[in-house]
Amino acid sequence: MHKKACVAMLLAGGQGSRLGILTQKLAKPAVPFGGKYRIIDFPLSNCNNSGIDTVGVLTQYKPLALNSYIGIGSAWDLDRMNGGVFVLPPYVKEQGGEWYKGTADAICQNSNFIDRFNPETVLILSGDHIYKMDYSLMLEFHQKQQADATIAVIEVPLDEASRFGIMNTDNEQRIIDFEEKPAEPKSNLASMGIYIFSWPVLKKYLFEDELNQDSTHDFGHDIIPKMLADKRNLRAYSFRGYWKDVGTVESYWQANMDLLGEKPELNLYDSKWRIYSSNPPRPPHYTSTTAKITNSIIAEGCLILGEVENSVLFPDVYVGPGAKVKNSIIMSGAHIEDHVVTDKAIIGRKTVLKQGTVVAAKKLDGQQKIVVLDIDMIIPPHTTIEASLSCSPPEDALCKREE
Amino acid sequence: MQNVMGIINLNLGQDLLKELTMGRPLAALPFGGRYRLIDFILSNMVNSGMQNVGILVQDKYRALMDHLRSGKEWDLARKRDGLFILPPNPNPYSSGGCRGSVENFYNNLDYIESSRQEYMLIAGSHIVCNLNYRKAFKFHKDMNADITILYKEYDAEDELSQYTILDCQPDGRISDMGSQSSRTSSRKVSMEMYLIEKGLLVELIKDCQARGGWDFVKDVLIKNIDKLKMFGYPYKGYAARIDSIKNYYRHNMDLLRPEKWEELFFKSGLVYTKVKDEAPVKYKENARAFNTMIANGCIIEGRVENSILFRGVKVHKGAYIKDSIIMQKCEIAENAIIENVICDKNVCITQGKWLKGEKNYPLVVAKGTIV
């Protein structure tokens, strides 16, 4: 194996339980996003665009969709002779095996993988953020500061800071203090969950942490505080630009809606920083004479006969005549029949809404909840749905039958 | 169909589409919002289960090579077989290039002879259809035919004077073929797709070359019509023959009928093409799109009607596109109006311009033009 300057490790094993129905059947990084993508496309494309060609993807929770999506990594040009993308599930060793107990443990259990490339640095990424970032600039910063660890930070509004891991730095971006979700934050620099470690240093901490019975084996919770206590050289790397955690249904919906509007902060049309993805062979979408589409994103293979407003449509969606799709996210292959109305809804893959169905939560004090419908459902005609629904085949009447 | 090798013969109608085929072979002509003509025949072959496809290219094939590359998008990047470009032989003694398809076959006979497949499917790239060859191949074997020619029967009002017409007996046996004349009332038009055993093809090509013939239809097929068992196999689905700007325009516009759109793109198999990793189409606040087909990577702020937009087209505020075909990466600036126009790649229509062609004579704007 050739030596690599930097190996990226992408933490993709979490359940993402706050995404509810969306992650019931697949891992969070595999959740579709933005009319074409899956969340993992963003970190993987960033890797490619930043010149990082070796990526380990740590999987654990419901990995089928994710594994088959990653394949040999050709979608992100990561099918390489030397390096490329590697899916790393937990495995059994001589003394038995264990699941990944935490983010740090997942890396520790795969230290043999990283050692194969003998890198100077390891870039730790997570599969739950939407952003475009040049990791090579952060790497440069890390090397220039001769840091043991560099944490990417972003300024957040001070009143929201208590939801994040907050860094307090001196004027040389040296991290002097780190608080996980502080009640009274001392700064507004939030950790983006992106770390660069010098590998020999990280390895030492990982193995020490492994032996600590009280540890939760988590980077933010255990490794970083320990390094701070040891007065290691920890630096904060400031990132400016769009960055969104899509850990909850609300933030997921909002991040999709952020792509709409006149000048979205996240530009998907920049040919210099493409977001790569698998490209299903579908024709351009068709809009009929009765179609009306405003402020929306529509993917290939869709057939639009109705109205679409402020919405994101994935490939192969059918919107029948007289249907109104508003403020919604419609996953691929969903079938919206005539005179269906959806408002602030997320409709799962291949779900069929029969004619006249209404999917929208009741407005309470001007607030409207998001309604999520599971994949592969069949909603009978003229049904009114005001709350999220999931289906568990085969006993559920709303689930599609295997033919 | 694993036992059939595909040969796509590009020796047809290179200059029929004037500006549109000036810098590219007909096979590389963009069609249907994101495809090139060759995608259809390649996808048909792959969807039928064929794994070895050779392409007999003619001049100016750079655009085609750029499109096909390793053949990965058609699942044809293989360890054995897969996609193979068969270039015209550079003949130091002639500057006129290759005279006809027979010469092209002859120059590449080594590759054809050494293929593992026993049968050949020869086709051009000028017919757009979504067709599975399995049934035709079964017919070919059942009939014990020497050559099976796929044909499409046209309506009485269609103009067929330029095409090869087949006369078939009730069992499908071809009794005569040639261009349309008073000798026949047949409306069965050859699709220039032929199934033939490899050994026979090699024999026929060598024989024809030796006698100085160079046209596959006239010198190989028609001359042997009595000696060989040739059968016609009817194809009944949608087929668009791209042989003039008028037909190119008309057949693109056909796809604005959802039933045609579904038939061509979904019915018997999917159509593959080079991927571009473009984002989905963005419709902004003032966008209007009626009866259109719009490919990924477009940003629509203006009004688009009865038109086809290829990947990465930008339509600015106040722009109005009607009955037009706009190819990849064109930009239609504010308040520009275009009607019955075909814009080749990378055309920019600047602010406030007004361009209009006629329905039966669409205005073609050449690649890279700034109007």
Short mmCIF file of N, CA, C and O in Angstrom, two decimals, chain A residues 262-323:
data_model
loop_
_atom_site.label_atom_id
_atom_site.label_comp_id
_atom_site.label_asym_id
_atom_site.label_seq_id
_atom_site.Cartn_x
_atom_site.Cartn_y
_atom_site.Cartn_z
N GLU A 262 -34.72 32.31 -4.60
CA GLU A 262 -33.99 32.98 -5.68
C GLU A 262 -32.50 32.68 -5.64
O GLU A 262 -31.90 32.37 -6.65
N LYS A 263 -31.89 32.83 -4.50
CA LYS A 263 -30.46 32.58 -4.40
C LYS A 263 -30.17 31.71 -3.19
O LYS A 263 -29.86 32.20 -2.11
N PRO A 264 -30.29 30.40 -3.36
CA PRO A 264 -30.04 29.53 -2.21
C PRO A 264 -28.57 29.61 -1.79
O PRO A 264 -27.69 29.81 -2.62
N GLU A 265 -28.35 29.45 -0.48
CA GLU A 265 -26.98 29.53 0.03
C GLU A 265 -26.13 28.38 -0.47
O GLU A 265 -24.93 28.51 -0.66
N LEU A 266 -26.77 27.22 -0.65
CA LEU A 266 -26.05 26.05 -1.15
C LEU A 266 -26.30 25.94 -2.64
O LEU A 266 -27.41 25.65 -3.05
N ASN A 267 -25.26 26.18 -3.44
CA ASN A 267 -25.43 26.15 -4.89
C ASN A 267 -25.10 24.77 -5.43
O ASN A 267 -23.96 24.32 -5.39
N LEU A 268 -26.11 24.07 -5.92
CA LEU A 268 -25.89 22.73 -6.46
C LEU A 268 -25.47 22.78 -7.93
O LEU A 268 -25.17 21.76 -8.52
N TYR A 269 -25.48 23.97 -8.52
CA TYR A 269 -25.25 24.09 -9.96
C TYR A 269 -23.84 24.57 -10.27
O TYR A 269 -23.56 25.02 -11.37
N ASP A 270 -22.96 24.50 -9.28
CA ASP A 270 -21.60 24.97 -9.46
C ASP A 270 -20.76 23.84 -10.06
O ASP A 270 -20.50 22.84 -9.40
N SER A 271 -20.32 24.02 -11.31
CA SER A 271 -19.62 22.92 -11.96
C SER A 271 -18.22 22.74 -11.39
O SER A 271 -17.57 21.73 -11.63
N LYS A 272 -17.74 23.71 -10.61
CA LYS A 272 -16.42 23.56 -10.02
C LYS A 272 -16.46 22.72 -8.75
O LYS A 272 -15.45 22.23 -8.27
N TRP A 273 -17.60 22.60 -8.16
CA TRP A 273 -17.73 21.79 -6.94
C TRP A 273 -19.00 20.96 -7.05
O TRP A 273 -20.00 21.24 -6.39
N ARG A 274 -18.97 20.00 -7.91
CA ARG A 274 -20.16 19.19 -8.16
C ARG A 274 -20.45 18.28 -6.97
O ARG A 274 -19.54 17.78 -6.33
N ILE A 275 -21.72 18.07 -6.75
CA ILE A 275 -22.11 17.04 -5.80
C ILE A 275 -22.42 15.80 -6.64
O ILE A 275 -23.35 15.79 -7.45
N TYR A 276 -21.63 14.79 -6.47
CA TYR A 276 -21.77 13.57 -7.26
C TYR A 276 -22.81 12.67 -6.61
O TYR A 276 -23.07 12.74 -5.42
N SER A 277 -23.37 11.82 -7.44
CA SER A 277 -24.44 10.97 -6.95
C SER A 277 -24.62 9.87 -7.97
O SER A 277 -24.06 9.93 -9.06
N SER A 278 -25.38 8.86 -7.62
CA SER A 278 -25.67 7.88 -8.66
C SER A 278 -26.67 8.54 -9.61
O SER A 278 -27.49 9.35 -9.19
N ASN A 279 -26.59 8.23 -10.88
CA ASN A 279 -27.46 8.88 -11.86
C ASN A 279 -28.35 7.83 -12.51
O ASN A 279 -27.94 7.18 -13.45
N PRO A 280 -29.56 7.63 -11.99
CA PRO A 280 -30.41 6.61 -12.59
C PRO A 280 -30.75 6.99 -14.02
O PRO A 280 -30.95 8.16 -14.32
N PRO A 281 -30.78 6.01 -14.94
CA PRO A 281 -31.06 6.34 -16.34
C PRO A 281 -32.52 6.70 -16.55
O PRO A 281 -33.35 5.84 -16.80
N ARG A 282 -32.84 7.97 -16.43
CA ARG A 282 -34.21 8.42 -16.62
C ARG A 282 -34.24 9.56 -17.63
O ARG A 282 -33.30 10.35 -17.70
N PRO A 283 -35.32 9.66 -18.40
CA PRO A 283 -35.42 10.76 -19.36
C PRO A 283 -35.68 12.08 -18.64
O PRO A 283 -36.03 12.07 -17.46
N PRO A 284 -35.54 13.19 -19.36
CA PRO A 284 -35.92 14.47 -18.76
C PRO A 284 -37.37 14.41 -18.29
O PRO A 284 -38.16 13.66 -18.85
N HIS A 285 -37.71 15.17 -17.29
CA HIS A 285 -39.10 15.10 -16.82
C HIS A 285 -40.02 15.82 -17.80
O HIS A 285 -39.60 16.66 -18.58
N TYR A 286 -41.30 15.45 -17.73
CA TYR A 286 -42.27 15.99 -18.66
C TYR A 286 -43.30 16.82 -17.89
O TYR A 286 -43.79 16.41 -16.85
N THR A 287 -43.59 17.99 -18.40
CA THR A 287 -44.66 18.78 -17.80
C THR A 287 -45.73 18.97 -18.87
O THR A 287 -45.42 19.31 -20.00
N SER A 288 -46.97 18.76 -18.50
CA SER A 288 -48.05 18.84 -19.49
C SER A 288 -48.57 20.27 -19.60
O SER A 288 -48.10 21.18 -18.91
N THR A 289 -49.57 20.45 -20.43
CA THR A 289 -50.15 21.78 -20.59
C THR A 289 -50.91 22.21 -19.34
O THR A 289 -51.15 23.39 -19.13
N THR A 290 -51.28 21.23 -18.49
CA THR A 290 -52.01 21.59 -17.28
C THR A 290 -51.08 21.78 -16.08
O THR A 290 -51.52 22.11 -14.99
N ALA A 291 -49.79 21.54 -16.27
CA ALA A 291 -48.85 21.62 -15.15
C ALA A 291 -48.57 23.07 -14.78
O ALA A 291 -48.60 23.96 -15.62
N LYS A 292 -48.31 23.27 -13.49
CA LYS A 292 -47.89 24.60 -13.04
C LYS A 292 -46.83 24.39 -11.97
O LYS A 292 -47.12 23.82 -10.92
N ILE A 293 -45.64 24.81 -12.26
CA ILE A 293 -44.54 24.54 -11.34
C ILE A 293 -43.89 25.86 -10.95
O ILE A 293 -43.45 26.62 -11.81
N THR A 294 -43.85 26.15 -9.67
CA THR A 294 -43.14 27.36 -9.24
C THR A 294 -42.26 27.04 -8.05
O THR A 294 -42.62 26.24 -7.19
N ASN A 295 -41.10 27.68 -8.05
CA ASN A 295 -40.16 27.60 -6.94
C ASN A 295 -39.96 26.17 -6.46
O ASN A 295 -40.21 25.86 -5.30
N SER A 296 -39.55 25.31 -7.34
CA SER A 296 -39.42 23.90 -6.99
C SER A 296 -38.21 23.29 -7.65
O SER A 296 -37.62 23.86 -8.56
N ILE A 297 -37.89 22.10 -7.17
CA ILE A 297 -36.82 21.32 -7.78
C ILE A 297 -37.42 20.01 -8.26
O ILE A 297 -38.09 19.31 -7.50
N ILE A 298 -37.20 19.69 -9.54
CA ILE A 298 -37.82 18.51 -10.11
C ILE A 298 -36.75 17.66 -10.79
O ILE A 298 -35.98 18.18 -11.60
N ALA A 299 -36.74 16.38 -10.48
CA ALA A 299 -35.72 15.50 -11.03
C ALA A 299 -36.20 14.83 -12.31
O ALA A 299 -37.36 14.96 -12.70
N GLU A 300 -35.31 14.08 -12.92
CA GLU A 300 -35.63 13.44 -14.18
C GLU A 300 -36.63 12.31 -13.99
O GLU A 300 -36.78 11.75 -12.91
N GLY A 301 -37.32 11.99 -15.05
CA GLY A 301 -38.27 10.88 -15.02
C GLY A 301 -39.63 11.23 -14.43
O GLY A 301 -40.52 10.38 -14.43
N CYS A 302 -39.81 12.46 -13.95
CA CYS A 302 -41.12 12.84 -13.37
C CYS A 302 -42.11 13.14 -14.50
O CYS A 302 -41.74 13.55 -15.60
N LEU A 303 -43.37 12.96 -14.18
CA LEU A 303 -44.44 13.27 -15.12
C LEU A 303 -45.40 14.19 -14.36
O LEU A 303 -46.05 13.78 -13.41
N ILE A 304 -45.42 15.45 -14.76
CA ILE A 304 -46.15 16.44 -13.97
C ILE A 304 -47.36 16.94 -14.75
O ILE A 304 -47.22 17.58 -15.79
N LEU A 305 -48.54 16.67 -14.22
CA LEU A 305 -49.76 17.17 -14.84
C LEU A 305 -50.47 18.17 -13.93
O LEU A 305 -51.37 18.87 -14.35
N GLY A 306 -50.07 18.21 -12.68
CA GLY A 306 -50.74 19.08 -11.71
C GLY A 306 -49.88 20.25 -11.29
O GLY A 306 -48.98 20.67 -12.00
N GLU A 307 -50.18 20.76 -10.10
CA GLU A 307 -49.48 21.94 -9.59
C GLU A 307 -48.42 21.56 -8.58
O GLU A 307 -48.66 20.75 -7.68
N VAL A 308 -47.26 22.15 -8.71
CA VAL A 308 -46.17 21.90 -7.76
C VAL A 308 -45.63 23.25 -7.31
O VAL A 308 -45.27 24.09 -8.13
N GLU A 309 -45.60 23.46 -6.01
CA GLU A 309 -45.17 24.75 -5.48
C GLU A 309 -44.27 24.54 -4.28
O GLU A 309 -44.58 23.72 -3.41
N ASN A 310 -43.15 25.24 -4.23
CA ASN A 310 -42.20 25.14 -3.11
C ASN A 310 -41.93 23.71 -2.71
O ASN A 310 -42.03 23.35 -1.54
N SER A 311 -41.61 22.86 -3.65
CA SER A 311 -41.45 21.45 -3.33
C SER A 311 -40.22 20.87 -4.00
O SER A 311 -39.65 21.45 -4.91
N VAL A 312 -39.83 19.71 -3.49
CA VAL A 312 -38.69 18.99 -4.05
C VAL A 312 -39.18 17.61 -4.49
O VAL A 312 -39.71 16.85 -3.69
N LEU A 313 -39.04 17.31 -5.78
CA LEU A 313 -39.51 16.04 -6.31
C LEU A 313 -38.33 15.20 -6.80
O LEU A 313 -37.52 15.66 -7.61
N PHE A 314 -38.25 13.98 -6.32
CA PHE A 314 -37.22 13.03 -6.73
C PHE A 314 -37.61 12.38 -8.05
O PHE A 314 -38.72 12.59 -8.55
N PRO A 315 -36.74 11.55 -8.64
CA PRO A 315 -37.05 10.97 -9.95
C PRO A 315 -38.33 10.13 -9.96
O PRO A 315 -38.72 9.56 -8.93
N ASP A 316 -38.96 10.08 -11.12
CA ASP A 316 -40.08 9.17 -11.39
C ASP A 316 -41.34 9.47 -10.58
O ASP A 316 -42.14 8.57 -10.35
N VAL A 317 -41.52 10.69 -10.14
CA VAL A 317 -42.74 11.02 -9.42
C VAL A 317 -43.82 11.36 -10.44
O VAL A 317 -43.56 12.05 -11.43
N TYR A 318 -45.04 10.88 -10.18
CA TYR A 318 -46.17 11.25 -11.02
C TYR A 318 -47.06 12.20 -10.23
O TYR A 318 -47.42 11.91 -9.08
N VAL A 319 -47.40 13.33 -10.82
CA VAL A 319 -48.35 14.24 -10.18
C VAL A 319 -49.53 14.40 -11.14
O VAL A 319 -49.40 14.97 -12.22
N GLY A 320 -50.67 13.88 -10.76
CA GLY A 320 -51.85 13.83 -11.62
C GLY A 320 -52.50 15.18 -11.82
O GLY A 320 -52.18 16.15 -11.13
N PRO A 321 -53.43 15.26 -12.78
CA PRO A 321 -54.10 16.53 -13.06
C PRO A 321 -54.92 16.98 -11.83
O PRO A 321 -55.53 16.16 -11.15
N GLY A 322 -54.87 18.25 -11.59
CA GLY A 322 -55.64 18.79 -10.47
C GLY A 322 -55.02 18.57 -9.11
O GLY A 322 -55.52 19.05 -8.10
N ALA A 323 -53.93 17.84 -9.05
CA ALA A 323 -53.26 17.62 -7.76
C ALA A 323 -52.48 18.88 -7.38
O ALA A 323 -52.04 19.63 -8.26
#
